[in-house]
Amino acid sequence: MNIKSIHILAISICASIFMTSCASMKMTDLKPTPKNSKLLPTLQTRIDISSFESAYTLGTSTSISTGTVYGRSRTGTNSTSVSGIGVSVSSTTMSKDPRIQDAITIFDRDVKDNITDPFGESKGYILCKINASNQKTNLGWAFLSGLTLMIPNIFGMPMGSYKITLDVDIEIYNNSEKLIARYNGTAESKKYMAAYWGYGKDVERMANITAFRDTLNQIKIAIENDYSNIILKLEN
């Protein structure tokens, strides 16, 4: 085995150890807290889905195509034309960006568990819209990791980081479709790709979950402070 093969094998082993020792997302991360002390009456949840898709990505698409080619055959001095029908089969698989569903789930649960009393007659609806997002991936440690066969990474040195900033609006409407309240929250979250204390493949989802929950927590405080005004306008 030459030096290059040993180098590749060492990196493969270290990468395997790194990925299996990273923290991973838990289902409890999608359960927002805290709960407001004063709950609004029942409100339907609505999502501005186009703003969510613009903030993240629509997902990935993978296509596979196969075909059969027919042509001319030649035997000795004789040439024979062979006619046939070409056959082509194409298969496309779409994969949605999971961060979209994460944010939708968190918003729906926050409204029903922490902002409103979900058991009762609806007094209107509450709409969530993502105005803007700024995302940055930093792989500055990757080159050093390669030079050192990823050995420092096994002991906790990060391979990179992912940062996202979200600007979120929450709007409350009464049953007459009249806007009665509007709130804004902005939050930033940065997560590291690292063994033991950082994340692996879930780094983008976890950064997004943290940032989105932080924006909603800002807005929940504003809603609670504006409780009496919201109640009055919902009844009119």
mmCIF file of N, CA and C in Angstrom, residues 112-172:
data_model
loop_
_atom_site.group_PDB
_atom_site.id
_atom_site.type_symbol
_atom_site.label_atom_id
_atom_site.label_comp_id
_atom_site.label_asym_id
_atom_site.label_seq_id
_atom_site.Cartn_x
_atom_site.Cartn_y
_atom_site.Cartn_z
ATOM 1 N N LYS A 112 -50.569 27.117 18.773
ATOM 2 C CA LYS A 112 -51.576 26.283 19.446
ATOM 3 C C LYS A 112 -51.214 25.932 20.884
ATOM 4 N N ASP A 113 -49.928 25.887 21.205
ATOM 5 C CA ASP A 113 -49.509 25.498 22.554
ATOM 6 C C ASP A 113 -49.130 26.670 23.443
ATOM 7 N N ASN A 114 -48.642 27.765 22.841
ATOM 8 C CA ASN A 114 -48.038 28.823 23.651
ATOM 9 C C ASN A 114 -48.612 30.224 23.463
ATOM 10 N N ILE A 115 -49.381 30.438 22.402
ATOM 11 C CA ILE A 115 -49.892 31.785 22.130
ATOM 12 C C ILE A 115 -51.404 31.867 22.279
ATOM 13 N N THR A 116 -52.115 30.828 21.857
ATOM 14 C CA THR A 116 -53.584 30.849 21.876
ATOM 15 C C THR A 116 -54.150 29.652 22.637
ATOM 16 N N ASP A 117 -55.436 29.759 22.938
ATOM 17 C CA ASP A 117 -56.204 28.614 23.436
ATOM 18 C C ASP A 117 -56.789 27.939 22.196
ATOM 19 N N PRO A 118 -56.312 26.751 21.823
ATOM 20 C CA PRO A 118 -56.730 26.147 20.554
ATOM 21 C C PRO A 118 -58.135 25.540 20.594
ATOM 22 N N PHE A 119 -58.760 25.510 21.762
ATOM 23 C CA PHE A 119 -60.059 24.848 21.909
ATOM 24 C C PHE A 119 -61.155 25.897 22.035
ATOM 25 N N GLY A 120 -61.764 26.196 20.941
ATOM 26 C CA GLY A 120 -62.835 27.184 20.959
ATOM 27 C C GLY A 120 -63.156 27.667 19.568
ATOM 28 N N GLU A 121 -64.067 28.597 19.478
ATOM 29 C CA GLU A 121 -64.469 29.164 18.198
ATOM 30 C C GLU A 121 -63.392 30.121 17.712
ATOM 31 N N SER A 122 -63.032 29.995 16.455
ATOM 32 C CA SER A 122 -61.978 30.829 15.897
ATOM 33 C C SER A 122 -62.395 32.298 15.843
ATOM 34 N N LYS A 123 -61.482 33.159 16.289
ATOM 35 C CA LYS A 123 -61.732 34.596 16.271
ATOM 36 C C LYS A 123 -61.001 35.287 15.121
ATOM 37 N N GLY A 124 -60.316 34.508 14.296
ATOM 38 C CA GLY A 124 -59.560 35.069 13.193
ATOM 39 C C GLY A 124 -58.426 34.137 12.814
ATOM 40 N N TYR A 125 -57.355 34.706 12.304
ATOM 41 C CA TYR A 125 -56.208 33.861 11.958
ATOM 42 C C TYR A 125 -54.905 34.610 12.191
ATOM 43 N N ILE A 126 -53.833 33.849 12.302
ATOM 44 C CA ILE A 126 -52.502 34.400 12.534
ATOM 45 C C ILE A 126 -51.578 33.903 11.425
ATOM 46 N N LEU A 127 -50.922 34.835 10.752
ATOM 47 C CA LEU A 127 -50.138 34.541 9.550
ATOM 48 C C LEU A 127 -48.649 34.720 9.828
ATOM 49 N N CYS A 128 -47.846 33.786 9.323
ATOM 50 C CA CYS A 128 -46.390 33.868 9.456
ATOM 51 C C CYS A 128 -45.757 34.057 8.081
ATOM 52 N N LYS A 129 -44.833 35.002 8.016
ATOM 53 C CA LYS A 129 -44.141 35.305 6.758
ATOM 54 C C LYS A 129 -42.663 35.551 7.048
ATOM 55 N N ILE A 130 -41.783 34.927 6.262
ATOM 56 C CA ILE A 130 -40.345 35.166 6.378
ATOM 57 C C ILE A 130 -39.960 36.224 5.355
ATOM 58 N N ASN A 131 -39.565 37.392 5.838
ATOM 59 C CA ASN A 131 -39.245 38.501 4.938
ATOM 60 C C ASN A 131 -37.912 38.306 4.229
ATOM 61 N N ALA A 132 -36.937 37.790 4.967
ATOM 62 C CA ALA A 132 -35.602 37.656 4.388
ATOM 63 C C ALA A 132 -34.791 36.653 5.191
ATOM 64 N N SER A 133 -33.801 36.075 4.527
ATOM 65 C CA SER A 133 -32.858 35.183 5.203
ATOM 66 C C SER A 133 -31.467 35.422 4.628
ATOM 67 N N ASN A 134 -30.475 35.285 5.489
ATOM 68 C CA ASN A 134 -29.083 35.420 5.067
ATOM 69 C C ASN A 134 -28.333 34.207 5.591
ATOM 70 N N GLN A 135 -27.732 33.438 4.686
ATOM 71 C CA GLN A 135 -27.091 32.187 5.064
ATOM 72 C C GLN A 135 -25.623 32.196 4.645
ATOM 73 N N LYS A 136 -24.772 31.670 5.520
ATOM 74 C CA LYS A 136 -23.342 31.634 5.218
ATOM 75 C C LYS A 136 -22.723 30.358 5.764
ATOM 76 N N THR A 137 -22.039 29.623 4.885
ATOM 77 C CA THR A 137 -21.307 28.420 5.286
ATOM 78 C C THR A 137 -19.821 28.719 5.282
ATOM 79 N N ASN A 138 -19.152 28.407 6.383
ATOM 80 C CA ASN A 138 -17.712 28.647 6.515
ATOM 81 C C ASN A 138 -16.998 27.311 6.662
ATOM 82 N N LEU A 139 -16.179 26.965 5.686
ATOM 83 C CA LEU A 139 -15.411 25.716 5.720
ATOM 84 C C LEU A 139 -13.916 26.006 5.862
ATOM 85 N N GLY A 140 -13.611 27.055 6.623
ATOM 86 C CA GLY A 140 -12.233 27.486 6.774
ATOM 87 C C GLY A 140 -11.307 26.473 7.420
ATOM 88 N N TRP A 141 -11.897 25.570 8.219
ATOM 89 C CA TRP A 141 -11.081 24.557 8.891
ATOM 90 C C TRP A 141 -10.864 23.305 8.029
ATOM 91 N N ALA A 142 -11.603 23.192 6.928
ATOM 92 C CA ALA A 142 -11.558 21.965 6.132
ATOM 93 C C ALA A 142 -10.167 21.684 5.579
ATOM 94 N N PHE A 143 -9.478 22.732 5.102
ATOM 95 C CA PHE A 143 -8.144 22.540 4.534
ATOM 96 C C PHE A 143 -7.171 22.032 5.594
ATOM 97 N N LEU A 144 -7.220 22.648 6.784
ATOM 98 C CA LEU A 144 -6.357 22.208 7.877
ATOM 99 C C LEU A 144 -6.694 20.781 8.296
ATOM 100 N N SER A 145 -7.970 20.442 8.266
ATOM 101 C CA SER A 145 -8.390 19.081 8.620
ATOM 102 C C SER A 145 -7.781 18.057 7.669
ATOM 103 N N GLY A 146 -7.759 18.402 6.375
ATOM 104 C CA GLY A 146 -7.186 17.494 5.392
ATOM 105 C C GLY A 146 -5.695 17.307 5.579
ATOM 106 N N LEU A 147 -4.994 18.394 5.899
ATOM 107 C CA LEU A 147 -3.548 18.316 6.089
ATOM 108 C C LEU A 147 -3.169 17.484 7.305
ATOM 109 N N THR A 148 -4.025 17.485 8.310
ATOM 110 C CA THR A 148 -3.722 16.777 9.570
ATOM 111 C C THR A 148 -4.460 15.449 9.684
ATOM 112 N N LEU A 149 -4.950 14.928 8.525
ATOM 113 C CA LEU A 149 -5.668 13.637 8.488
ATOM 114 C C LEU A 149 -6.897 13.632 9.408
ATOM 115 N N MET A 150 -7.448 14.811 9.690
ATOM 116 C CA MET A 150 -8.649 14.980 10.513
ATOM 117 C C MET A 150 -8.450 14.550 11.965
ATOM 118 N N ILE A 151 -7.230 14.319 12.351
ATOM 119 C CA ILE A 151 -6.986 13.887 13.736
ATOM 120 C C ILE A 151 -7.435 14.944 14.745
ATOM 121 N N PRO A 152 -7.144 16.257 14.538
ATOM 122 C CA PRO A 152 -7.642 17.263 15.500
ATOM 123 C C PRO A 152 -9.166 17.286 15.586
ATOM 124 N N ASN A 153 -9.831 16.946 14.470
ATOM 125 C CA ASN A 153 -11.298 16.946 14.474
ATOM 126 C C ASN A 153 -11.871 15.885 15.404
ATOM 127 N N ILE A 154 -11.159 14.761 15.530
ATOM 128 C CA ILE A 154 -11.614 13.698 16.426
ATOM 129 C C ILE A 154 -11.626 14.190 17.871
ATOM 130 N N PHE A 155 -10.757 15.160 18.162
ATOM 131 C CA PHE A 155 -10.657 15.685 19.522
ATOM 132 C C PHE A 155 -11.433 16.993 19.703
ATOM 133 N N GLY A 156 -12.279 17.333 18.716
ATOM 134 C CA GLY A 156 -13.187 18.460 18.904
ATOM 135 C C GLY A 156 -12.975 19.669 18.031
ATOM 136 N N MET A 157 -11.909 19.741 17.230
ATOM 137 C CA MET A 157 -11.721 20.894 16.359
ATOM 138 C C MET A 157 -12.812 20.901 15.286
ATOM 139 N N PRO A 158 -13.503 22.023 15.085
ATOM 140 C CA PRO A 158 -14.576 22.046 14.078
ATOM 141 C C PRO A 158 -14.045 21.946 12.657
ATOM 142 N N MET A 159 -14.910 21.427 11.773
ATOM 143 C CA MET A 159 -14.574 21.397 10.349
ATOM 144 C C MET A 159 -15.121 22.617 9.622
ATOM 145 N N GLY A 160 -16.131 23.239 10.219
ATOM 146 C CA GLY A 160 -16.738 24.399 9.594
ATOM 147 C C GLY A 160 -17.906 24.887 10.430
ATOM 148 N N SER A 161 -18.629 25.853 9.890
ATOM 149 C CA SER A 161 -19.793 26.397 10.588
ATOM 150 C C SER A 161 -20.839 26.837 9.581
ATOM 151 N N TYR A 162 -22.069 26.991 10.076
ATOM 152 C CA TYR A 162 -23.179 27.458 9.245
ATOM 153 C C TYR A 162 -23.946 28.503 10.051
ATOM 154 N N LYS A 163 -24.181 29.663 9.433
ATOM 155 C CA LYS A 163 -24.886 30.747 10.121
ATOM 156 C C LYS A 163 -26.081 31.192 9.283
ATOM 157 N N ILE A 164 -27.207 31.432 9.956
ATOM 158 C CA ILE A 164 -28.399 31.921 9.269
ATOM 159 C C ILE A 164 -29.019 33.053 10.078
ATOM 160 N N THR A 165 -29.470 34.080 9.371
ATOM 161 C CA THR A 165 -30.197 35.189 9.974
ATOM 162 C C THR A 165 -31.578 35.250 9.344
ATOM 163 N N LEU A 166 -32.615 35.331 10.173
ATOM 164 C CA LEU A 166 -33.996 35.349 9.687
ATOM 165 C C LEU A 166 -34.700 36.619 10.130
ATOM 166 N N ASP A 167 -35.522 37.161 9.239
ATOM 167 C CA ASP A 167 -36.401 38.286 9.543
ATOM 168 C C ASP A 167 -37.833 37.797 9.327
ATOM 169 N N VAL A 168 -38.626 37.768 10.397
ATOM 170 C CA VAL A 168 -39.952 37.133 10.371
ATOM 171 C C VAL A 168 -41.035 38.117 10.789
ATOM 172 N N ASP A 169 -42.149 38.099 10.077
ATOM 173 C CA ASP A 169 -43.337 38.876 10.431
ATOM 174 C C ASP A 169 -44.460 37.944 10.878
ATOM 175 N N ILE A 170 -45.190 38.368 11.907
ATOM 176 C CA ILE A 170 -46.412 37.686 12.332
ATOM 177 C C ILE A 170 -47.545 38.698 12.265
ATOM 178 N N GLU A 171 -48.610 38.353 11.558
ATOM 179 C CA GLU A 171 -49.763 39.238 11.428
ATOM 180 C C GLU A 171 -51.010 38.552 11.973
ATOM 181 N N ILE A 172 -51.839 39.318 12.680
ATOM 182 C CA ILE A 172 -53.078 38.785 13.254
ATOM 183 C C ILE A 172 -54.257 39.487 12.580
#
